[in-house]
Coordinates of C-alpha atoms in Angstrom, one line a residue:
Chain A
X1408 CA 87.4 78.0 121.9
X1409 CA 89.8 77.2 119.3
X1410 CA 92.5 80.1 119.1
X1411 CA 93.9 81.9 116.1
X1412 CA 97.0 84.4 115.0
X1413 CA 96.4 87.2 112.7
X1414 CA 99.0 89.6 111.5
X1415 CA 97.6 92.8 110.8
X1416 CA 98.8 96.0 109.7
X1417 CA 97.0 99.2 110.5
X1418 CA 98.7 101.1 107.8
X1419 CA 100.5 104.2 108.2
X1420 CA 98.6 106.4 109.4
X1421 CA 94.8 107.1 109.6
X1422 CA 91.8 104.4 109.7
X1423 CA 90.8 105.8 106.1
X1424 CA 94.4 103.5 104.9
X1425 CA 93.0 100.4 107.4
X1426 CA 91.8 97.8 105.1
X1427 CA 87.9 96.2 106.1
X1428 CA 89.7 93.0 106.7
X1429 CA 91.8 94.4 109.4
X1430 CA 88.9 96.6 111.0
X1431 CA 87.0 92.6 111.2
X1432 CA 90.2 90.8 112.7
X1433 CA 90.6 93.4 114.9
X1434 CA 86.6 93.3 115.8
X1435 CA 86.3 89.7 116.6
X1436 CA 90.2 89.8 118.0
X1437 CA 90.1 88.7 122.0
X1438 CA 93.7 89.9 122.7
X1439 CA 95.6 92.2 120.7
X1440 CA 99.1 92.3 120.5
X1441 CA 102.0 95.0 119.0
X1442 CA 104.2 97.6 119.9
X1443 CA 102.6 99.9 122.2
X1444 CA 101.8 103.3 119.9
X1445 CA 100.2 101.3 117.5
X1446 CA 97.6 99.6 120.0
X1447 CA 97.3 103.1 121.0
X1448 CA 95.5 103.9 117.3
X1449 CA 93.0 101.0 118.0
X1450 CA 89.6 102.1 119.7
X1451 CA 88.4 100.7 122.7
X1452 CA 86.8 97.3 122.9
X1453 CA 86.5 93.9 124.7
X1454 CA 90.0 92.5 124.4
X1455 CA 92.9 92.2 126.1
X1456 CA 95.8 94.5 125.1
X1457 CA 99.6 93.6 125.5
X1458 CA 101.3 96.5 124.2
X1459 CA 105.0 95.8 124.3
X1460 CA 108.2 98.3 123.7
X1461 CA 110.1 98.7 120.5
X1462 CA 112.9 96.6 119.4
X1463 CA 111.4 93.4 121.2
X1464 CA 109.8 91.8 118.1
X1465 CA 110.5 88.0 119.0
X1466 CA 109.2 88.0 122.3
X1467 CA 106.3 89.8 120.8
X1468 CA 105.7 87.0 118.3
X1469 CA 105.9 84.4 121.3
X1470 CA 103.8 86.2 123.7
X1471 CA 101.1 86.0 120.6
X1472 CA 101.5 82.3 119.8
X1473 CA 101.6 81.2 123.2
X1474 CA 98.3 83.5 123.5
X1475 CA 97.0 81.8 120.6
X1476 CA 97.8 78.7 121.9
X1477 CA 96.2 78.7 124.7
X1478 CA 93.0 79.3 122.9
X1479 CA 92.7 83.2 122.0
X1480 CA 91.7 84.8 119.0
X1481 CA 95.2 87.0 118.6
X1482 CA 96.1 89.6 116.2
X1483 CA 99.7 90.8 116.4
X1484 CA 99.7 94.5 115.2
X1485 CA 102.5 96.3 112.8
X1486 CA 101.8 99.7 111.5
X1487 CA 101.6 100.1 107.8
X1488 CA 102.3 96.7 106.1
X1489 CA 103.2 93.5 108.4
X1490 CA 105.5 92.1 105.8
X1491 CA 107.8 94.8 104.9
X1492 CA 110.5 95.4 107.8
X1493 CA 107.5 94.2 110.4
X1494 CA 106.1 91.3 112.8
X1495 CA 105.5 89.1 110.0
X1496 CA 108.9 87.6 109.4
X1497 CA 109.4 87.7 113.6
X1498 CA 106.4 85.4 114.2
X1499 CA 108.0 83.3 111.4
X1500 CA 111.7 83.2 113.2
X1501 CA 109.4 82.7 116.4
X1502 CA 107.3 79.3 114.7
X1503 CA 110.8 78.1 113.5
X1504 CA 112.5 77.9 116.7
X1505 CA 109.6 75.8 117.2
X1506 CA 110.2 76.7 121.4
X1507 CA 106.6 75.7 122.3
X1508 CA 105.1 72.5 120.6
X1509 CA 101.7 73.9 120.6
X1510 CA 102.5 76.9 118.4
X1511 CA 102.5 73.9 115.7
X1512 CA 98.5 73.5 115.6
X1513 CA 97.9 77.5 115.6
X1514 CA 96.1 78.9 112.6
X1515 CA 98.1 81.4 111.4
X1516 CA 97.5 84.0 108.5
X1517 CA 98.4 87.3 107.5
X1518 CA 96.8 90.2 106.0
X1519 CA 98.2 92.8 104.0
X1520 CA 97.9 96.6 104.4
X1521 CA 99.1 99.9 102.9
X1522 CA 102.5 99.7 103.5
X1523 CA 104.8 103.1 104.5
X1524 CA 106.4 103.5 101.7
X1525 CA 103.2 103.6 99.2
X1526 CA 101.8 106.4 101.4
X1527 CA 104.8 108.3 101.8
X1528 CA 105.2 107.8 97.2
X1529 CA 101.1 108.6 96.8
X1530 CA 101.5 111.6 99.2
X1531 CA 104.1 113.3 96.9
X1532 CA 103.4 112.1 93.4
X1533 CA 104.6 108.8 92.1
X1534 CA 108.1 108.7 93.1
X1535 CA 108.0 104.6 93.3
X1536 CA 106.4 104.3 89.4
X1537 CA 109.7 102.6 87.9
X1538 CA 111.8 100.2 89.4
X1539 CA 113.0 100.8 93.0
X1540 CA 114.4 98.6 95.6
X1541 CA 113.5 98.8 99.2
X1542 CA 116.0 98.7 102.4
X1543 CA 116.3 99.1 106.2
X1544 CA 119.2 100.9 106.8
X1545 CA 119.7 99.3 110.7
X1546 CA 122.7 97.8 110.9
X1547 CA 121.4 95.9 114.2
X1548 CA 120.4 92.5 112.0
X1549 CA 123.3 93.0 109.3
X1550 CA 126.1 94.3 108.8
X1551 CA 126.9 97.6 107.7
X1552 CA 129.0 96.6 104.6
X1553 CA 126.2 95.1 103.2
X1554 CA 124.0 97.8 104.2
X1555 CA 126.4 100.2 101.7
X1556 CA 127.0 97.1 99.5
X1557 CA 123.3 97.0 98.7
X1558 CA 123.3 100.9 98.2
X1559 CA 125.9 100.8 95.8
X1560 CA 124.3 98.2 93.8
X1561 CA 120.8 100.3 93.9
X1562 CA 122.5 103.1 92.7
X1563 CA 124.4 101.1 89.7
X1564 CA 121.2 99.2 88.9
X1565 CA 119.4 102.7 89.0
X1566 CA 116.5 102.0 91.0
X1567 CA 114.8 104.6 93.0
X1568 CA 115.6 103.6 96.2
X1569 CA 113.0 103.4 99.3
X1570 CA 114.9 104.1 103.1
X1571 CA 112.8 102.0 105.9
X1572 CA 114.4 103.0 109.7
X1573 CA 116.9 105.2 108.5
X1574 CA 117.7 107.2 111.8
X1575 CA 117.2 106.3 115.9
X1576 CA 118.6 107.8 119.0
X1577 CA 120.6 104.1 119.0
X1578 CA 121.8 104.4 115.4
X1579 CA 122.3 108.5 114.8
X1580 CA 125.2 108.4 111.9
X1581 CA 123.8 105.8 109.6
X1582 CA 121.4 108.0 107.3
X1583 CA 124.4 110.6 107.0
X1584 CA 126.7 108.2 105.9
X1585 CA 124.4 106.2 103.2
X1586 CA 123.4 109.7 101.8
X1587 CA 127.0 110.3 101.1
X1588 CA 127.7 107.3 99.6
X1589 CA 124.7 107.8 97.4
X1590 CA 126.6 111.2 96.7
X1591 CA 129.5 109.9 94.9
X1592 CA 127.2 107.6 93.0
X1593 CA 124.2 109.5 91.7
X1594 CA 123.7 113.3 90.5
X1595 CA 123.6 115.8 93.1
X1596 CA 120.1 116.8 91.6
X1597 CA 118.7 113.5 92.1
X1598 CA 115.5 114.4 94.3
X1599 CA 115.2 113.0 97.8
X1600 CA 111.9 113.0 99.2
X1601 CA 111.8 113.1 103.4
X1602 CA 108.6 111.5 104.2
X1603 CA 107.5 112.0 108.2
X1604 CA 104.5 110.5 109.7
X1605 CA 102.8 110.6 106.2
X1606 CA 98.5 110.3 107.1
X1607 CA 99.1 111.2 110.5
X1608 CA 98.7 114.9 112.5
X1609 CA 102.6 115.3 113.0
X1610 CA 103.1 114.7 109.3
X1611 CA 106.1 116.8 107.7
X1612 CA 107.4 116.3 104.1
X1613 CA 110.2 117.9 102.8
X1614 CA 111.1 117.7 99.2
X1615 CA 114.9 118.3 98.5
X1616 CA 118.1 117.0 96.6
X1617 CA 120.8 114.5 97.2
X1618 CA 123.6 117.3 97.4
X1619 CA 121.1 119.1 99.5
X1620 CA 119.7 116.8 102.2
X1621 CA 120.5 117.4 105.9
X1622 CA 119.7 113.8 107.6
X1623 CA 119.3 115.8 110.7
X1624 CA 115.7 116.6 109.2
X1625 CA 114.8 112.9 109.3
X1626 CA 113.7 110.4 112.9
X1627 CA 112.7 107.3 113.3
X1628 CA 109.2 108.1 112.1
X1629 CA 110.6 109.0 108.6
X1630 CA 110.7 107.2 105.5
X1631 CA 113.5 108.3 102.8
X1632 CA 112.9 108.1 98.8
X1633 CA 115.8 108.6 96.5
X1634 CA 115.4 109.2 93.4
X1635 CA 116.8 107.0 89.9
X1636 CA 118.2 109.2 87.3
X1637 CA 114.7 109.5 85.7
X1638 CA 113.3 110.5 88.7
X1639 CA 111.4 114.4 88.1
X1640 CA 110.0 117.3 89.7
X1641 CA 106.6 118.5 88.0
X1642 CA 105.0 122.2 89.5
X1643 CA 101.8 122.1 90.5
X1644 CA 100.5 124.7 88.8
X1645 CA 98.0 127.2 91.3
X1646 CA 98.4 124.7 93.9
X1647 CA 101.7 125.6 94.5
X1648 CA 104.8 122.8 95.6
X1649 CA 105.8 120.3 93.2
X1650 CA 104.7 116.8 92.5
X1651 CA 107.9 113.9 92.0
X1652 CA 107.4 111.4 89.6
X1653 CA 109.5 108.1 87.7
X1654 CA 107.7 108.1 84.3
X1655 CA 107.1 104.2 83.5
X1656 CA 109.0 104.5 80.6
X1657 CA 113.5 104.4 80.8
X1658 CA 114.9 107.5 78.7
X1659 CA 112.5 109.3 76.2
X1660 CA 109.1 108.7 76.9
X1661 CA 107.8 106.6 74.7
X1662 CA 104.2 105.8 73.3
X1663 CA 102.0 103.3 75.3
X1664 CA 102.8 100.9 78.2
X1665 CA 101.1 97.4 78.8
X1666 CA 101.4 97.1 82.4
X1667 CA 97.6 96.4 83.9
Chain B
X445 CA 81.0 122.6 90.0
X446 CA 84.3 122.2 90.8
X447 CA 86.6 119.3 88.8
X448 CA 89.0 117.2 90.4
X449 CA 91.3 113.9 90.0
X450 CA 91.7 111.6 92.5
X451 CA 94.2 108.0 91.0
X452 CA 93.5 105.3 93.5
X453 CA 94.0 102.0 93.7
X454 CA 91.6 99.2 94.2
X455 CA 93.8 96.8 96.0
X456 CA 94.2 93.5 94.2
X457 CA 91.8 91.5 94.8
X458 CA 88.1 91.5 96.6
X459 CA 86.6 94.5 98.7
X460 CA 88.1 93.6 102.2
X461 CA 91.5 94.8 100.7
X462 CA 90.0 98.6 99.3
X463 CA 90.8 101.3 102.0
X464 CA 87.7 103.5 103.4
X465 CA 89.1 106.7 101.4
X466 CA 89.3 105.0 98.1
X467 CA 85.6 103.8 98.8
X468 CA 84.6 107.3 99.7
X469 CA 86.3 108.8 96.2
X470 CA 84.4 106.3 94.3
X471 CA 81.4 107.1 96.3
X472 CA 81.9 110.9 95.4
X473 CA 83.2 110.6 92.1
X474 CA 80.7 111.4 88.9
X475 CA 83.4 109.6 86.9
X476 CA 85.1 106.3 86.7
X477 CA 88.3 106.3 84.5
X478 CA 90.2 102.9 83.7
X479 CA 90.9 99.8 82.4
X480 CA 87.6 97.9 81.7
X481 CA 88.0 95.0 84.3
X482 CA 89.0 97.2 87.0
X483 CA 86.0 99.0 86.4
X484 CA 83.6 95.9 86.2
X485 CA 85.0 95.4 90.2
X486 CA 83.1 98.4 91.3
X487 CA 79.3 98.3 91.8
X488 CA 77.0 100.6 89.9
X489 CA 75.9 103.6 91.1
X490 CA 75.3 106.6 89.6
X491 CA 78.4 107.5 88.1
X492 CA 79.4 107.4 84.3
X493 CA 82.0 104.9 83.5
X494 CA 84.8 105.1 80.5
X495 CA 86.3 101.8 80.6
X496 CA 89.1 101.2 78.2
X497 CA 91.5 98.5 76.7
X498 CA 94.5 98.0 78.2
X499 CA 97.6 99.6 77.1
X500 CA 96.4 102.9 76.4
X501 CA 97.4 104.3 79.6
X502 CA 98.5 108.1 78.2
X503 CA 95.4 108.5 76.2
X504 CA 93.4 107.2 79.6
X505 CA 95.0 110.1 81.9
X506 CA 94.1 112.4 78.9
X507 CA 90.3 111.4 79.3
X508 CA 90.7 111.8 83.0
X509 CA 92.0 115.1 83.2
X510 CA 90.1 116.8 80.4
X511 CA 86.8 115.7 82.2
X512 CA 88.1 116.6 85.5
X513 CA 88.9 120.3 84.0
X514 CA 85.2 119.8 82.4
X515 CA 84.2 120.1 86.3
X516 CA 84.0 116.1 86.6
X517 CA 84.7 114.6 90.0
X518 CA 87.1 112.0 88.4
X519 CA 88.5 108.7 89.9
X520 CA 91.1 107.5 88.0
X521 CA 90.8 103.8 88.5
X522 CA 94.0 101.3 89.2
X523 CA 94.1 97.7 90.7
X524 CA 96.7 97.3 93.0
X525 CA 98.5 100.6 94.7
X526 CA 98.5 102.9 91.7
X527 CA 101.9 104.5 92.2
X528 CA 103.6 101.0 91.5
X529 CA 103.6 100.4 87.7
X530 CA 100.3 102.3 87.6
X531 CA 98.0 104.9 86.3
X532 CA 99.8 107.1 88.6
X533 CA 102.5 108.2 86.7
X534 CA 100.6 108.1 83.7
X535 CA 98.9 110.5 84.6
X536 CA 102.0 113.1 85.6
X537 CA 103.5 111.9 82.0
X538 CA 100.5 113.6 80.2
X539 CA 100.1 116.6 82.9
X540 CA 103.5 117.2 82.3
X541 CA 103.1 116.8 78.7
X542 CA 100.7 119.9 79.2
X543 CA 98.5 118.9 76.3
X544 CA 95.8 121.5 77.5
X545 CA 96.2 124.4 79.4
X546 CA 93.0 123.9 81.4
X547 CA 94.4 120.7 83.2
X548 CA 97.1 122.8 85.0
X549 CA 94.1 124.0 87.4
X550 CA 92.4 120.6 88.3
X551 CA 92.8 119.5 92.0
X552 CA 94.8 116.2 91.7
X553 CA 95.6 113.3 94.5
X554 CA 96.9 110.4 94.9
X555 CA 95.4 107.6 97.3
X556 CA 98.0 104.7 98.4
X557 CA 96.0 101.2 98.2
X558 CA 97.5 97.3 98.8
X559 CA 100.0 96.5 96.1
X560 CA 99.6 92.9 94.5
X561 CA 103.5 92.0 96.2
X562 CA 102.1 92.8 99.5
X563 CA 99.3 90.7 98.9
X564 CA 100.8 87.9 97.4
X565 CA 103.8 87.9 100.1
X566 CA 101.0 88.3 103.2
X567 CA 99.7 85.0 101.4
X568 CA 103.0 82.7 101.1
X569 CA 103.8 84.1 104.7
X570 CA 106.4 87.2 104.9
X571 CA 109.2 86.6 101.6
X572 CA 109.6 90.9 101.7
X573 CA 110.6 90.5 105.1
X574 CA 114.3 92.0 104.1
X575 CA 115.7 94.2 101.4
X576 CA 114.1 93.7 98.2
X577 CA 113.6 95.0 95.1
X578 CA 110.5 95.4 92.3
X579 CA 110.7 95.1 88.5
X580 CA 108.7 95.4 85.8
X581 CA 109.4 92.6 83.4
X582 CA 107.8 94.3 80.5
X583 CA 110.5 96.2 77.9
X584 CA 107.4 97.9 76.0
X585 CA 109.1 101.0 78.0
X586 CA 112.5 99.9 79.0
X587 CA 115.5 98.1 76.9
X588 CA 115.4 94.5 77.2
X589 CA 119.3 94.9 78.5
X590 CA 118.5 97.1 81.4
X591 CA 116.1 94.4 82.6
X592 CA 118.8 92.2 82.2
X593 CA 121.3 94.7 84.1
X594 CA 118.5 95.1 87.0
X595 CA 118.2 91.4 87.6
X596 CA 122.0 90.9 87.9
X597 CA 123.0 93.1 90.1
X598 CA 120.1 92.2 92.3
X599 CA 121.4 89.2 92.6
X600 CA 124.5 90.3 93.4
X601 CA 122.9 92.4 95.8
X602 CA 121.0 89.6 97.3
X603 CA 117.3 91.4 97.3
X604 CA 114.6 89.5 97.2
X605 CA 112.9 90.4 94.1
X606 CA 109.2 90.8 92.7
X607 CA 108.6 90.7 89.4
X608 CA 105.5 92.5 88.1
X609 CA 104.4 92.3 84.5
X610 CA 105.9 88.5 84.0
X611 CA 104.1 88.0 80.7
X612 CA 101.6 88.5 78.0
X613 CA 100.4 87.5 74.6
X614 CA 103.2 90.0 72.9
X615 CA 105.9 89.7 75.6
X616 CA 106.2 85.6 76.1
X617 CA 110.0 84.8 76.5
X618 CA 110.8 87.3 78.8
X619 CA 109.8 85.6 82.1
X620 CA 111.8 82.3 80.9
X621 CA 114.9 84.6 79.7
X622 CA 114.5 86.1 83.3
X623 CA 114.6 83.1 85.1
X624 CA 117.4 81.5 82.6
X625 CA 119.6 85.0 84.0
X626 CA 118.9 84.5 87.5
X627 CA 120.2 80.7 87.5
X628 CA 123.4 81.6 86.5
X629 CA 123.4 83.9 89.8
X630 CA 121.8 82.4 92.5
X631 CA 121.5 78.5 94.1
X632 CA 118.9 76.3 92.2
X633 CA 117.0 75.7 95.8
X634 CA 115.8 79.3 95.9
X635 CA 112.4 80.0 96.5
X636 CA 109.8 81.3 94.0
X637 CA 106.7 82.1 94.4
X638 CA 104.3 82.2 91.6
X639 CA 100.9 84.0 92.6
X640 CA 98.1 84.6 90.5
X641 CA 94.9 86.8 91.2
X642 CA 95.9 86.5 94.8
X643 CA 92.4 87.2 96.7
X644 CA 90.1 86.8 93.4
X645 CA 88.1 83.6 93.1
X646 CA 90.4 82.1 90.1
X647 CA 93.6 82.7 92.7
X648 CA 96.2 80.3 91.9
X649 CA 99.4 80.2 94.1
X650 CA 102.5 78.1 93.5
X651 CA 105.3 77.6 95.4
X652 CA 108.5 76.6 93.5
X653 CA 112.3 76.8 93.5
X654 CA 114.7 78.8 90.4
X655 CA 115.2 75.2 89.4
X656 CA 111.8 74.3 88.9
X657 CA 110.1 77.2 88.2
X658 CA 108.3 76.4 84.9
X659 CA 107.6 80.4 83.2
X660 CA 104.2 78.5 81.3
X661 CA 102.8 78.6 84.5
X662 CA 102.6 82.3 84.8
X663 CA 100.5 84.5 82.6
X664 CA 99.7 88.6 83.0
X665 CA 98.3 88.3 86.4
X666 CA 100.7 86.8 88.1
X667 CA 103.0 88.5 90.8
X668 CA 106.1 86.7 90.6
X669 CA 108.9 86.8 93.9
X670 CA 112.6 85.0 94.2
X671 CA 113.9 84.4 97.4
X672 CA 117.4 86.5 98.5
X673 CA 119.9 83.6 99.9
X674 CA 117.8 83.9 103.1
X675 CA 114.4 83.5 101.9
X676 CA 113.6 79.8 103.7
X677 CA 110.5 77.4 103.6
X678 CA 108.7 76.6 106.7
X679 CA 106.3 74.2 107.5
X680 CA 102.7 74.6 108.1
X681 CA 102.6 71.7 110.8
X682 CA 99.0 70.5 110.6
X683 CA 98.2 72.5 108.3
X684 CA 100.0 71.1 105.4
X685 CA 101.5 73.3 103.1
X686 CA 104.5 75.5 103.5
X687 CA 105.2 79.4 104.4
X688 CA 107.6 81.2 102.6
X689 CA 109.5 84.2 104.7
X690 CA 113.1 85.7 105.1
X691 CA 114.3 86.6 108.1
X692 CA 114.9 90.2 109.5
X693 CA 118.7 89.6 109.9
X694 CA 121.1 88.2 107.7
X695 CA 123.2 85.4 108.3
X696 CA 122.2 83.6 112.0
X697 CA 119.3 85.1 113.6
X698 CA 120.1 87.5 116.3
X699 CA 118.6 89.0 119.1
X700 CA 116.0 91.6 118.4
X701 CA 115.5 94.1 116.0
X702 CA 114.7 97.7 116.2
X703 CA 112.4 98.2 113.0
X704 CA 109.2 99.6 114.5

């Protein structure tokens, strides 16, 4: 048998966001291999599971090459999309410290899926319909000047701005203190969209402001959207709430876009 | 009958990549609404369809929400995810333009779907795999300058950047003018990827550097990324070819992460 790696991403939440071509790899898959939750979403079946903690991504991506290796058919698991903040760029750090020589001859390929943030900006309106920029605010791979570097910058460039990991039990002050950064930068109106668990049964969105947020509302489940300066609420009419929305144009809307 | 608007998005290329619930909307939906070619992708059934040219993405959501309040089951058709530079804010523009009173009552939702970057970085290997931001290059909506402003300070932010909307018949210096910006600001070795139709059977994917990069190679389908200062080719071993990824950290790899 010749093996095989597959990155996969289940998407966020429920198998109506899992794409066919992950429901096949994961099908014909002999071992499966991902932080332990998200093998907990996958039903049943013939292969092998080797569910793993959190924050132990590069021995994850070893395990799965030396599994593949050794003649399996692997696919390495991330929730949502494997490319964004996810195993994808581990099992490349993994291949390029080239520890094993026969990682070299493994087929490798990786499939896309929906990723968080798209969920968490479909589930609310179209927050993400303009520019935006997309960070992980754990300071655990970088530092944190850059972290508020990059912040400043996304706020100057006025992107809507998309928060990957922006609160653990290991890292409790860091969403606090990028939201009041953000406050000396942006309007206090600005909305801020708290996103938790967006598809799944535990899902909580709140809808608030900049000057208003309270990071305390937000884990490690959560993923934060800020607002650009074009950035609006809409009411929904008889179905109650609001929707938030970036119109695709930049100051007064204007006629007709071309973007396919 | 009851109306109702569902936007989802088709993913960008062949079926494997279209979630289950956008495949049950357009199963349910009496009405397709979108641009033509999007359309052609989805297999007759007994639904009406109103394709329509591109740019006219106001007058589209119009359509879609006066037959939804008509009692229509209505799908609102993108490619891609359509909350990224999509039919989904389109369609909040005219809702909140509140043309008719009658659309204020239509049930509307948004389903997430597979953005082209996603697909096009899961192709090259994992280049979103750090901070990054997403432009539109088009300034049918925007001033040419904030383009301009956007690009440079995320350079001097250091995303990694994907460019939707590179070029077209009436927009065709704006790719070259982007790339000519970006070489003042970043080394000449950085990697760009150019990726066209990624998925469809005319997909085209290049892999180039700022120096290189040749804009005439690009045309309205193509998704384009630039590496951040980390972004970093490796090797496919046997399999010829490079990947293109950036790492998790910045600067020297560390230990282990804690993104889940």
């Amino acid at each position: 048998m010749t093996g095989s790696l597959t990155v996969v991403g289940l998407g966020p939440g429920p198998d109506r966001w899992l794409t066919p071509e992950v429901a096949e790899v994961l099908a014909q898959a002999t071992d499966l291999v991902g932080y332990g939750p998200y093998l907990d979403r996958i039903p049943q079946g013939t292969h092998r599971r080797h569910g793993s903690d959190n924050r132990v991504e590069l021995s994850r991506a070893r395990l799965a090459l030396d599994l593949a290796a050794a003649g399996c058919r692997v696919a390495l698991v991330s929730g949502g999309d494997p490319g964004v903040f996810a195993m994808a760029s581990a099992l490349f750090e993994a291949l390029e410290s080239g520890d094993n020589p026969a990682w070299t001859d493994v087929p490798v390929r990786v499939c896309p899926g929906v990723s968080a943030m798209l969920a968490a900006a479909a589930r609310v309106g179209a927050p993400l319909g303009h520019d935006f920029c997309v960070l992980s605010l754990s300071d655990n791979l970088k530092p944190w000047e850059l972290v508020l570097k990059r912040l400043r910058l996304a706020a100057e460039a006025d992107f809507v701005i998309a928060l990957y990991n922006p609160i653990s039990k290991a890292r409790p002050w860091q969403l606090g203190a990028a939201l009041d950064s953000l406050r000396t930068l942006k309007a206090p109106t600005t909305p801020v969209v708290l996103a938790r668990a967006v598809g799944r049964v535990d899902e909580d969105v709140t809808i608030t402001t900049l000057a208003d947020c309270d990071p305390a509302a937000a884990d490690m489940r959560t993923l934060v959207l800020i607002g650009s300066s074009q950035t609006r609420l809409l009411p929904k009419g008889t179905q109650g709430d609001v929707w938030v929305y970036t119109p695709r144009g930049y100051a007064p809307l204007a006629a007709e876009a071309d973007a396919p």
